[in-house]
XYZ file of N, CA and C in Angstrom:
744
model
N 77.349 36.567 -29.768
C 76.188 37.396 -29.566
C 76.311 38.326 -28.377
N 77.335 38.111 -27.526
C 77.487 38.948 -26.328
C 77.763 40.408 -26.657
N 78.358 40.678 -27.824
C 78.727 42.056 -28.139
C 77.517 42.957 -28.297
N 76.330 42.376 -28.446
C 75.117 43.188 -28.544
C 74.768 43.794 -27.196
N 75.031 43.039 -26.113
C 74.576 43.451 -24.788
C 75.688 43.969 -23.875
N 76.932 43.571 -24.113
C 78.014 44.010 -23.236
C 79.132 44.601 -24.079
N 80.154 45.139 -23.406
C 81.249 45.801 -24.110
C 82.159 44.780 -24.787
N 82.833 45.234 -25.837
C 83.758 44.361 -26.568
C 84.922 43.899 -25.689
N 85.534 44.774 -24.849
C 86.602 44.281 -23.960
C 86.152 43.130 -23.060
N 84.898 43.193 -22.578
C 84.400 42.100 -21.744
C 84.325 40.806 -22.536
N 83.872 40.883 -23.787
C 83.767 39.691 -24.627
C 85.150 39.086 -24.863
N 86.147 39.945 -25.113
C 87.510 39.450 -25.325
C 88.039 38.774 -24.066
N 87.790 39.405 -22.904
C 88.234 38.819 -21.641
C 87.529 37.492 -21.368
N 86.247 37.432 -21.682
C 85.488 36.190 -21.502
C 86.051 35.079 -22.381
N 86.357 35.423 -23.634
C 86.939 34.436 -24.549
C 88.285 33.938 -24.038
N 89.113 34.866 -23.541
C 90.411 34.468 -22.995
C 90.233 33.543 -21.790
N 89.203 33.799 -20.990
C 88.937 32.947 -19.838
C 88.573 31.525 -20.236
N 87.812 31.382 -21.326
C 87.462 30.030 -21.791
C 88.700 29.274 -22.249
N 89.643 29.979 -22.890
C 90.890 29.325 -23.280
C 91.692 28.918 -22.056
N 91.660 29.732 -21.007
C 92.380 29.388 -19.783
C 91.833 28.099 -19.178
N 90.511 27.935 -19.218
C 89.903 26.700 -18.717
C 90.363 25.508 -19.548
N 90.382 25.696 -20.870
C 90.818 24.624 -21.774
C 92.256 24.210 -21.466
N 93.152 25.199 -21.303
C 94.548 24.880 -21.003
C 94.683 24.221 -19.633
N 93.831 24.626 -18.697
C 93.853 23.997 -17.379
C 93.490 22.523 -17.451
N 92.486 22.208 -18.251
C 92.086 20.805 -18.432
C 93.229 20.013 -19.064
N 93.869 20.587 -20.094
C 94.999 19.901 -20.725
C 96.130 19.654 -19.731
N 96.379 20.612 -18.853
C 97.471 20.494 -17.894
C 97.269 19.306 -16.968
N 96.020 19.048 -16.591
C 95.764 17.974 -15.629
C 95.508 16.621 -16.288
N 95.506 16.586 -17.615
C 95.402 15.292 -18.286
C 96.693 14.505 -18.095
N 96.557 13.205 -17.977
C 97.744 12.366 -17.769
C 97.679 11.147 -18.697
N 97.822 11.389 -20.012
C 97.729 10.258 -20.953
C 98.963 9.381 -20.865
N 98.822 8.109 -21.184
C 100.004 7.221 -21.188
C 100.971 7.626 -22.291
N 102.253 7.605 -21.970
C 103.270 7.981 -22.947
C 103.943 6.731 -23.503
N 104.084 6.697 -24.820
C 104.754 5.574 -25.470
C 106.231 5.883 -25.652
N 107.057 4.919 -25.340
C 108.486 5.060 -25.564
C 108.801 4.733 -27.014
N 109.301 5.702 -27.744
C 109.542 5.537 -29.177
C 111.029 5.680 -29.456
N 111.568 4.692 -30.126
C 112.957 4.769 -30.538
C 113.044 5.510 -31.867
N 113.818 6.586 -31.909
C 113.961 7.333 -33.154
C 115.368 7.893 -33.236
N 115.755 8.204 -34.435
C 117.095 8.754 -34.622
C 117.215 10.107 -33.934
N 118.462 10.430 -33.543
C 118.698 11.698 -32.895
C 118.351 12.849 -33.840
N 117.644 13.859 -33.295
C 117.220 14.978 -34.133
C 118.419 15.752 -34.656
N 118.294 16.258 -35.855
C 119.363 17.048 -36.462
C 119.014 18.531 -36.509
N 117.993 18.914 -35.791
C 117.607 20.323 -35.756
C 116.194 20.537 -36.263
N 115.634 21.701 -35.903
C 114.250 21.992 -36.226
C 114.017 22.035 -37.738
N 114.932 22.667 -38.471
C 114.747 22.792 -39.916
C 114.777 21.420 -40.581
N 115.745 20.588 -40.170
C 115.836 19.244 -40.735
C 114.589 18.423 -40.409
N 114.103 18.537 -39.156
C 112.883 17.832 -38.771
C 111.697 18.296 -39.608
N 111.627 19.602 -39.863
C 110.523 20.138 -40.661
C 110.590 19.624 -42.097
N 111.788 19.608 -42.654
C 111.960 19.090 -44.019
C 111.577 17.612 -44.078
N 112.016 16.849 -43.075
C 111.657 15.424 -43.025
C 110.144 15.243 -42.953
N 109.493 16.106 -42.173
C 108.047 16.020 -42.050
C 107.346 16.278 -43.377
N 107.806 17.303 -44.115
C 107.224 17.597 -45.424
C 107.489 16.458 -46.411
N 108.727 15.946 -46.398
C 109.062 14.857 -47.318
C 108.205 13.630 -47.051
N 108.038 13.297 -45.780
C 107.215 12.141 -45.444
C 105.759 12.388 -45.842
N 105.236 13.572 -45.506
C 103.820 13.867 -45.748
C 103.464 13.784 -47.217
N 104.323 14.343 -48.071
C 103.987 14.402 -49.486
C 104.461 13.180 -50.275
N 105.139 12.255 -49.584
C 105.442 10.968 -50.206
C 104.413 9.910 -49.823
N 103.563 10.246 -48.848
C 102.506 9.342 -48.397
C 101.235 9.683 -49.175
N 100.713 8.733 -49.919
C 99.575 8.994 -50.795
C 98.383 9.590 -50.047
N 98.027 8.975 -48.948
C 96.842 9.414 -48.223
C 97.023 10.754 -47.554
N 98.145 10.929 -46.864
C 98.373 12.175 -46.135
C 98.532 13.348 -47.095
N 99.226 13.144 -48.207
C 99.370 14.231 -49.180
C 98.017 14.629 -49.751
N 97.150 13.657 -49.990
C 95.787 13.948 -50.452
C 95.051 14.836 -49.457
N 95.135 14.486 -48.181
C 94.453 15.274 -47.150
C 95.037 16.675 -47.030
N 96.359 16.799 -47.082
C 96.992 18.102 -46.947
C 96.650 19.019 -48.119
N 96.617 18.478 -49.318
C 96.248 19.285 -50.485
C 94.804 19.757 -50.366
N 93.916 18.852 -50.003
C 92.504 19.206 -49.863
C 92.302 20.237 -48.761
N 92.981 20.042 -47.625
C 92.876 21.002 -46.521
C 93.410 22.367 -46.920
N 94.480 22.394 -47.688
C 95.068 23.665 -48.113
C 94.108 24.452 -48.995
N 93.451 23.750 -49.907
C 92.514 24.433 -50.809
C 91.326 24.997 -50.033
N 90.744 24.204 -49.134
C 89.605 24.698 -48.367
C 90.019 25.801 -47.391
N 91.240 25.708 -46.867
C 91.732 26.764 -45.981
C 91.868 28.092 -46.716
N 92.166 28.030 -47.998
C 92.314 29.248 -48.796
C 90.986 29.778 -49.319
N 90.046 28.878 -49.642
C 88.849 29.296 -50.373
C 87.544 29.261 -49.577
N 87.481 28.479 -48.498
C 86.238 28.381 -47.726
C 86.374 29.017 -46.344
N 87.362 28.600 -45.585
C 87.464 29.057 -44.198
C 87.658 30.556 -44.017
N 88.208 31.289 -44.995
C 88.318 32.751 -44.812
C 86.984 33.467 -44.668
N 85.866 32.785 -44.940
C 84.578 33.469 -44.803
C 84.380 34.012 -43.391
N 84.969 33.332 -42.391
C 84.799 33.772 -41.008
C 85.375 35.170 -40.813
N 86.559 35.419 -41.385
C 87.190 36.734 -41.258
C 86.463 37.789 -42.074
N 85.688 37.364 -43.058
C 84.977 38.303 -43.924
C 83.544 38.542 -43.474
N 83.114 37.912 -42.391
C 81.734 38.053 -41.936
C 81.330 39.486 -41.585
N 82.221 40.318 -41.030
C 81.794 41.712 -40.819
C 81.339 42.384 -42.117
N 82.091 42.160 -43.192
C 81.694 42.706 -44.483
C 80.423 42.064 -45.011
N 80.270 40.764 -44.794
C 79.061 40.057 -45.225
C 77.836 40.633 -44.527
N 77.951 40.832 -43.204
C 76.833 41.385 -42.440
C 76.420 42.755 -42.954
N 77.410 43.573 -43.292
C 77.117 44.933 -43.749
C 76.658 44.979 -45.197
N 77.335 44.245 -46.076
C 77.084 44.384 -47.514
C 75.961 43.497 -48.039
N 75.820 42.301 -47.479
C 74.813 41.366 -47.983
C 73.508 41.478 -47.209
N 73.585 41.666 -45.891
C 72.376 41.690 -45.061
C 72.037 43.075 -44.512
N 72.856 44.076 -44.804
C 72.613 45.453 -44.345
C 72.455 45.537 -42.835
N 73.265 44.768 -42.128
C 73.255 44.772 -40.668
C 74.666 45.033 -40.160
N 74.771 45.421 -38.917
C 76.073 45.689 -38.331
C 76.470 44.611 -37.348
N 76.711 45.047 -36.097
C 77.165 44.108 -35.069
C 76.132 43.025 -34.787
N 74.857 43.376 -34.876
C 73.814 42.386 -34.609
C 73.879 41.242 -35.625
N 73.992 41.587 -36.901
C 74.084 40.556 -37.922
C 75.346 39.729 -37.770
N 76.457 40.394 -37.461
C 77.719 39.675 -37.264
C 77.607 38.682 -36.119
N 77.003 39.087 -35.018
C 76.879 38.193 -33.865
C 75.986 36.997 -34.188
N 74.919 37.218 -34.958
C 74.043 36.106 -35.349
C 74.811 35.103 -36.199
N 75.568 35.596 -37.159
C 76.302 34.706 -38.068
C 77.414 33.960 -37.339
N 78.127 34.648 -36.454
C 79.188 33.973 -35.695
C 78.609 32.932 -34.743
N 77.487 33.284 -34.095
C 76.851 32.325 -33.193
C 76.367 31.097 -33.957
N 75.816 31.315 -35.147
C 75.344 30.189 -35.957
C 76.507 29.308 -36.384
N 77.608 29.931 -36.785
C 78.802 29.154 -37.149
C 79.277 28.307 -35.976
N 79.351 28.916 -34.792
C 79.787 28.193 -33.604
C 78.855 27.056 -33.231
N 77.538 27.296 -33.353
C 76.568 26.246 -33.039
C 76.725 25.077 -33.993
N 76.830 25.371 -35.282
C 77.022 24.303 -36.259
C 78.294 23.520 -36.006
N 79.380 24.231 -35.687
C 80.653 23.568 -35.413
C 80.554 22.665 -34.194
N 79.881 23.149 -33.146
C 79.740 22.348 -31.925
C 78.927 21.092 -32.190
N 77.832 21.231 -32.939
C 77.012 20.056 -33.254
C 77.784 19.059 -34.105
N 78.583 19.565 -35.037
C 79.398 18.675 -35.858
C 80.393 17.890 -35.031
N 81.043 18.564 -34.084
C 82.020 17.886 -33.227
C 81.350 16.839 -32.348
N 80.168 17.166 -31.809
C 79.455 16.214 -30.949
C 79.026 14.983 -31.750
N 78.505 15.223 -32.945
C 78.054 14.089 -33.769
C 79.217 13.164 -34.105
N 80.352 13.756 -34.468
C 81.498 12.938 -34.852
C 82.089 12.215 -33.645
N 82.064 12.861 -32.478
C 82.602 12.231 -31.270
C 81.799 10.990 -30.882
N 80.482 11.068 -31.001
C 79.674 9.902 -30.618
C 79.732 8.797 -31.660
N 80.191 9.120 -32.887
C 80.296 8.103 -33.934
C 81.373 7.075 -33.577
N 82.545 7.565 -33.179
C 83.542 6.732 -32.536
C 84.248 5.663 -33.342
N 84.407 5.841 -34.649
C 85.165 4.852 -35.427
C 85.765 5.539 -36.655
N 86.842 4.925 -37.201
C 87.534 5.554 -38.328
C 86.991 5.121 -39.685
N 86.342 3.967 -39.781
C 85.850 3.541 -41.084
C 84.775 4.518 -41.582
N 84.901 4.909 -42.819
C 83.961 5.862 -43.408
C 84.359 7.314 -43.263
N 85.443 7.610 -42.527
C 85.828 8.999 -42.307
C 86.296 9.693 -43.587
N 86.927 8.932 -44.482
C 87.380 9.535 -45.741
C 86.190 10.024 -46.557
N 85.141 9.240 -46.579
C 83.932 9.633 -47.303
C 83.297 10.868 -46.672
N 83.266 10.920 -45.338
C 82.734 12.098 -44.646
C 83.573 13.323 -44.980
N 84.889 13.142 -45.005
C 85.781 14.262 -45.304
C 85.499 14.831 -46.695
N 85.416 13.967 -47.696
C 85.233 14.468 -49.060
C 83.861 15.118 -49.238
N 82.821 14.529 -48.658
C 81.500 15.135 -48.777
C 81.405 16.449 -48.018
N 82.187 16.598 -46.963
C 82.183 17.874 -46.231
C 82.676 19.021 -47.118
N 83.580 18.723 -48.046
C 84.058 19.744 -48.972
C 82.915 20.265 -49.841
N 82.157 19.342 -50.410
C 81.079 19.730 -51.320
C 79.955 20.452 -50.583
N 79.524 19.909 -49.461
C 78.373 20.487 -48.768
C 78.702 21.871 -48.208
N 79.901 22.044 -47.669
C 80.280 23.375 -47.174
C 80.354 24.379 -48.316
N 80.855 23.960 -49.488
C 80.957 24.867 -50.632
C 79.571 25.266 -51.148
N 78.670 24.282 -51.286
C 77.316 24.582 -51.761
C 76.582 25.472 -50.757
N 76.793 25.220 -49.463
C 76.138 26.044 -48.440
C 76.617 27.486 -48.498
N 77.902 27.684 -48.779
C 78.424 29.037 -48.948
C 77.747 29.724 -50.134
N 77.600 29.017 -51.242
C 76.970 29.585 -52.426
C 75.517 29.957 -52.151
N 74.785 29.106 -51.452
C 73.399 29.405 -51.105
C 73.313 30.539 -50.089
N 74.267 30.586 -49.183
C 74.315 31.642 -48.173
C 74.416 33.020 -48.827
N 75.218 33.124 -49.851
C 75.443 34.408 -50.509
C 74.162 34.938 -51.142
N 73.338 34.048 -51.686
C 72.130 34.489 -52.383
C 70.878 34.421 -51.510
N 71.031 34.058 -50.237
C 69.866 33.857 -49.372
C 69.062 35.151 -49.175
N 69.759 36.258 -48.919
C 69.080 37.536 -48.773
C 68.366 37.758 -47.453
N 68.323 36.759 -46.585
C 67.648 36.858 -45.284
C 68.607 36.395 -44.206
N 68.730 37.170 -43.143
C 69.729 36.882 -42.128
C 69.473 35.533 -41.444
N 68.206 35.156 -41.250
C 67.917 33.911 -40.546
C 68.120 32.699 -41.447
N 67.756 32.835 -42.714
C 68.087 31.758 -43.664
C 69.602 31.647 -43.787
N 70.262 32.803 -43.842
C 71.717 32.809 -43.894
C 72.344 32.171 -42.668
N 71.733 32.396 -41.497
C 72.268 31.813 -40.269
C 72.188 30.287 -40.308
N 71.080 29.753 -40.829
C 70.945 28.298 -40.944
C 72.014 27.740 -41.891
N 72.198 28.422 -43.017
C 73.180 27.949 -43.999
C 74.606 28.059 -43.468
N 74.898 29.136 -42.748
C 76.255 29.295 -42.227
C 76.499 28.318 -41.079
N 75.441 27.909 -40.377
C 75.587 26.855 -39.369
C 75.950 25.534 -40.038
N 75.356 25.276 -41.195
C 75.697 24.066 -41.959
C 77.161 24.124 -42.397
N 77.611 25.300 -42.823
C 79.025 25.463 -43.186
C 79.912 25.145 -41.989
N 79.587 25.707 -40.827
C 80.366 25.435 -39.623
C 80.378 23.961 -39.264
N 79.220 23.311 -39.416
C 79.098 21.876 -39.122
C 80.064 21.075 -39.980
N 80.060 21.332 -41.286
C 80.854 20.504 -42.192
C 82.319 20.921 -42.241
N 82.638 22.162 -41.930
C 84.046 22.541 -41.817
C 84.689 21.800 -40.648
N 83.973 21.724 -39.533
C 84.505 20.995 -38.378
C 84.607 19.503 -38.685
N 83.609 18.958 -39.385
C 83.712 17.549 -39.780
C 84.962 17.325 -40.618
N 85.212 18.210 -41.584
C 86.394 18.067 -42.420
C 87.679 18.174 -41.623
N 87.722 19.122 -40.682
C 88.933 19.309 -39.887
C 89.213 18.111 -38.979
N 88.177 17.630 -38.295
C 88.376 16.529 -37.354
C 88.665 15.222 -38.084
N 87.913 14.951 -39.151
C 88.156 13.696 -39.877
C 89.551 13.665 -40.494
N 90.003 14.798 -41.018
C 91.343 14.820 -41.614
C 92.416 14.596 -40.558
N 92.267 15.244 -39.394
C 93.242 15.033 -38.328
C 93.234 13.591 -37.845
N 92.047 13.023 -37.713
C 91.943 11.633 -37.260
C 92.583 10.686 -38.261
N 92.309 10.906 -39.538
C 92.873 10.043 -40.577
C 94.386 10.166 -40.649
N 94.887 11.386 -40.522
C 96.342 11.583 -40.553
C 96.999 10.866 -39.373
N 96.433 11.022 -38.191
C 97.023 10.378 -37.023
C 96.894 8.861 -37.091
N 95.882 8.385 -37.783
C 95.720 6.940 -37.953
C 96.712 6.372 -38.953
N 97.037 7.163 -39.994
C 97.876 6.655 -41.078
C 99.365 6.901 -40.874
N 99.737 7.910 -40.092
C 101.134 8.317 -40.001
C 101.954 7.343 -39.145
N 103.232 7.207 -39.464
C 104.148 6.428 -38.628
C 104.336 7.130 -37.290
N 104.387 6.352 -36.231
C 104.453 6.924 -34.887
C 105.670 7.816 -34.691
N 106.822 7.429 -35.240
C 108.050 8.174 -35.014
C 108.077 9.557 -35.624
N 107.166 9.842 -36.553
C 107.186 11.146 -37.227
C 105.852 11.870 -37.050
N 105.005 11.338 -36.184
C 103.656 11.881 -36.018
C 103.667 13.356 -35.630
N 104.486 13.740 -34.672
C 104.473 15.121 -34.189
C 104.835 16.104 -35.295
N 105.804 15.724 -36.139
C 106.221 16.620 -37.219
C 105.112 16.785 -38.267
N 104.436 15.688 -38.570
C 103.359 15.765 -39.557
C 102.185 16.575 -39.008
N 101.834 16.345 -37.753
C 100.739 17.102 -37.156
C 101.076 18.588 -37.080
N 102.345 18.911 -36.822
C 102.728 20.328 -36.776
C 102.541 20.985 -38.139
N 102.792 20.239 -39.208
C 102.579 20.776 -40.556
C 101.096 21.035 -40.796
N 100.249 20.106 -40.373
C 98.812 20.313 -40.555
C 98.327 21.508 -39.751
N 98.926 21.741 -38.579
C 98.531 22.902 -37.780
C 98.935 24.211 -38.454
N 100.113 24.205 -39.053
C 100.551 25.401 -39.795
C 99.572 25.703 -40.931
N 99.184 24.657 -41.662
C 98.238 24.845 -42.761
C 96.872 25.276 -42.244
N 96.420 24.659 -41.149
C 95.080 24.933 -40.635
C 94.948 26.354 -40.092
N 96.016 26.879 -39.469
C 95.943 28.205 -38.865
C 96.522 29.307 -39.752
N 97.496 28.957 -40.586
C 98.147 29.981 -41.395
C 97.457 30.272 -42.708
N 97.038 29.229 -43.422
C 96.462 29.438 -44.746
C 95.133 30.196 -44.735
N 94.230 29.983 -43.744
C 93.014 30.803 -43.747
C 93.296 32.302 -43.660
N 94.350 32.673 -42.940
C 94.716 34.086 -42.870
C 95.192 34.601 -44.224
N 96.001 33.770 -44.910
C 96.443 34.128 -46.261
C 95.249 34.210 -47.200
N 94.331 33.244 -47.076
C 93.136 33.253 -47.907
C 92.268 34.468 -47.656
N 92.113 34.855 -46.389
C 91.312 36.034 -46.064
C 91.934 37.295 -46.648
N 93.271 37.383 -46.595
C 93.961 38.533 -47.182
C 93.729 38.585 -48.690
N 93.900 37.428 -49.346
C 93.724 37.394 -50.790
C 92.287 37.655 -51.208
N 91.326 37.037 -50.502
C 89.922 37.229 -50.856
C 89.461 38.648 -50.554
N 90.003 39.230 -49.488
C 89.672 40.625 -49.196
C 90.172 41.560 -50.280
N 91.370 41.262 -50.784
C 91.925 42.096 -51.863
C 91.105 41.941 -53.145
N 90.733 40.707 -53.476
C 89.917 40.469 -54.670
C 88.554 41.140 -54.532
N 87.996 41.100 -53.312
C 86.681 41.695 -53.082
C 86.682 43.204 -53.321
N 87.839 43.848 -53.165
C 87.927 45.281 -53.449
C 87.585 45.580 -54.903
N 87.850 44.632 -55.782
C 87.638 44.847 -57.213
C 86.372 44.165 -57.732
N 86.074 42.966 -57.211
C 84.971 42.177 -57.749
C 83.747 42.137 -56.841
N 83.889 42.639 -55.622
C 82.787 42.588 -54.673
C 82.865 41.357 -53.785
N 82.362 41.496 -52.572
C 82.454 40.411 -51.598
C 81.611 39.194 -51.988
N 80.362 39.356 -52.421
C 79.570 38.172 -52.793
C 80.215 37.352 -53.907
N 80.716 38.021 -54.940
C 81.341 37.294 -56.041
C 82.595 36.576 -55.568
N 83.361 37.199 -54.698
C 84.596 36.592 -54.212
C 84.314 35.328 -53.410
N 83.317 35.389 -52.530
C 82.949 34.204 -51.759
C 82.401 33.105 -52.666
N 81.620 33.521 -53.660
C 81.083 32.539 -54.609
C 82.207 31.872 -55.396
N 83.216 32.647 -55.753
C 84.359 32.092 -56.469
C 85.069 31.037 -55.624
N 85.253 31.329 -54.339
C 85.870 30.351 -53.445
C 85.045 29.082 -53.337
N 83.722 29.225 -53.243
C 82.856 28.052 -53.194
C 82.916 27.239 -54.476
N 82.928 27.933 -55.623
C 82.972 27.237 -56.911
C 84.281 26.480 -57.082
N 85.391 27.077 -56.672
C 86.684 26.395 -56.776
C 86.734 25.164 -55.873
N 86.068 25.247 -54.726
C 86.030 24.098 -53.820
C 85.190 22.968 -54.403
N 84.107 23.317 -55.108
C 83.318 22.293 -55.799
C 84.180 21.570 -56.833
N 84.994 22.326 -57.556
C 85.905 21.707 -58.525
C 86.904 20.787 -57.827
N 87.401 21.216 -56.659
C 88.292 20.351 -55.877
C 87.597 19.054 -55.515
N 86.317 19.143 -55.131
C 85.590 17.945 -54.720
C 85.511 16.919 -55.841
N 85.380 17.374 -57.085
C 85.303 16.446 -58.209
C 86.530 15.533 -58.256
N 87.686 16.088 -57.892
C 88.910 15.283 -57.812
C 88.976 14.518 -56.490
N 88.645 15.200 -55.397
C 88.822 14.607 -54.072
C 87.884 13.429 -53.843
N 86.678 13.503 -54.348
C 85.727 12.418 -54.118
C 86.211 11.116 -54.749
N 86.686 11.210 -55.978
C 87.196 10.020 -56.671
C 88.480 9.506 -56.018
N 89.380 10.439 -55.720
C 90.665 10.050 -55.129
C 90.474 9.501 -53.719
N 89.555 10.093 -52.969
C 89.311 9.642 -51.603
C 88.833 8.199 -51.547
N 88.009 7.797 -52.495
C 87.555 6.407 -52.537
C 88.723 5.451 -52.723
N 89.682 5.856 -53.544
C 90.834 5.000 -53.815
C 91.769 4.913 -52.605
N 91.856 6.016 -51.840
C 92.819 6.068 -50.741
C 92.221 5.711 -49.383
N 90.912 5.506 -49.324
C 90.265 5.212 -48.046
C 90.883 4.016 -47.318
N 91.199 2.898 -48.011
C 91.810 1.769 -47.285
C 93.145 2.124 -46.637
N 93.939 2.990 -47.289
C 95.223 3.413 -46.722
C 94.993 4.304 -45.509
N 94.097 5.267 -45.636
C 93.874 6.241 -44.574
C 93.160 5.636 -43.371
N 92.307 4.661 -43.626
C 91.521 4.088 -42.531
C 92.147 2.832 -41.944
N 93.387 2.508 -42.417
C 94.187 1.527 -41.709
C 94.174 0.109 -42.212
N 93.509 -0.160 -43.347
C 93.459 -1.552 -43.805
C 94.542 -1.888 -44.827
N 95.264 -0.843 -45.338
C 96.342 -1.078 -46.294
C 97.530 -0.184 -45.950
N 98.727 -0.605 -46.348
C 99.905 0.234 -46.209
C 99.965 1.216 -47.367
N 100.570 2.436 -47.153
C 100.668 3.413 -48.233
C 101.591 2.940 -49.335
């Protein structure tokens, strides 16, 4: 919302400053390090291949990675498309964009706080799968809302459940993965989490040129609902593996 009152360069500098604070906090953290015996590395490419092979041979982790990939392509690109949403759906410019981004951030922050105070892994698989459905339905309702403030509430719900999905999936992966290969698997999830939304935004932007932005976003939401039909059933079966009570 700062772009309404101050210059864009100031907002960018302010954002960079917040990241500097975050990195400063990380620098002064001193977590205990575990000594892990592992085979000598054979190179970055080999490590990456091993990480993919392990991830997709593990029932629970492969389930999470597939689900995350689909939502990264079909739901999360909405953030990059919000300037167009503000202009085409709500007939607003920077003011509408700032409201929608602020609402997304507020929802995401509340989601992270709620999950942090919950403090346990049991039930996380169920939260993850339901986050897919609720975020998709909220996107569909957001498109037809027609009012910026109703849209802001709905997009805050999207932000809330996207963060729930992201945090629960990371927690479940770190809980289920073997310690010796954890870093490689987490690096793969980071590639998917940061790279695929950009690919999705490019693809959805291209489709929107022909079908319109509202229809394109609705299509992404509908495809995610279809994913949930599979993920909800599969997640129930894999919850014991992901939450630590069974081996994969």
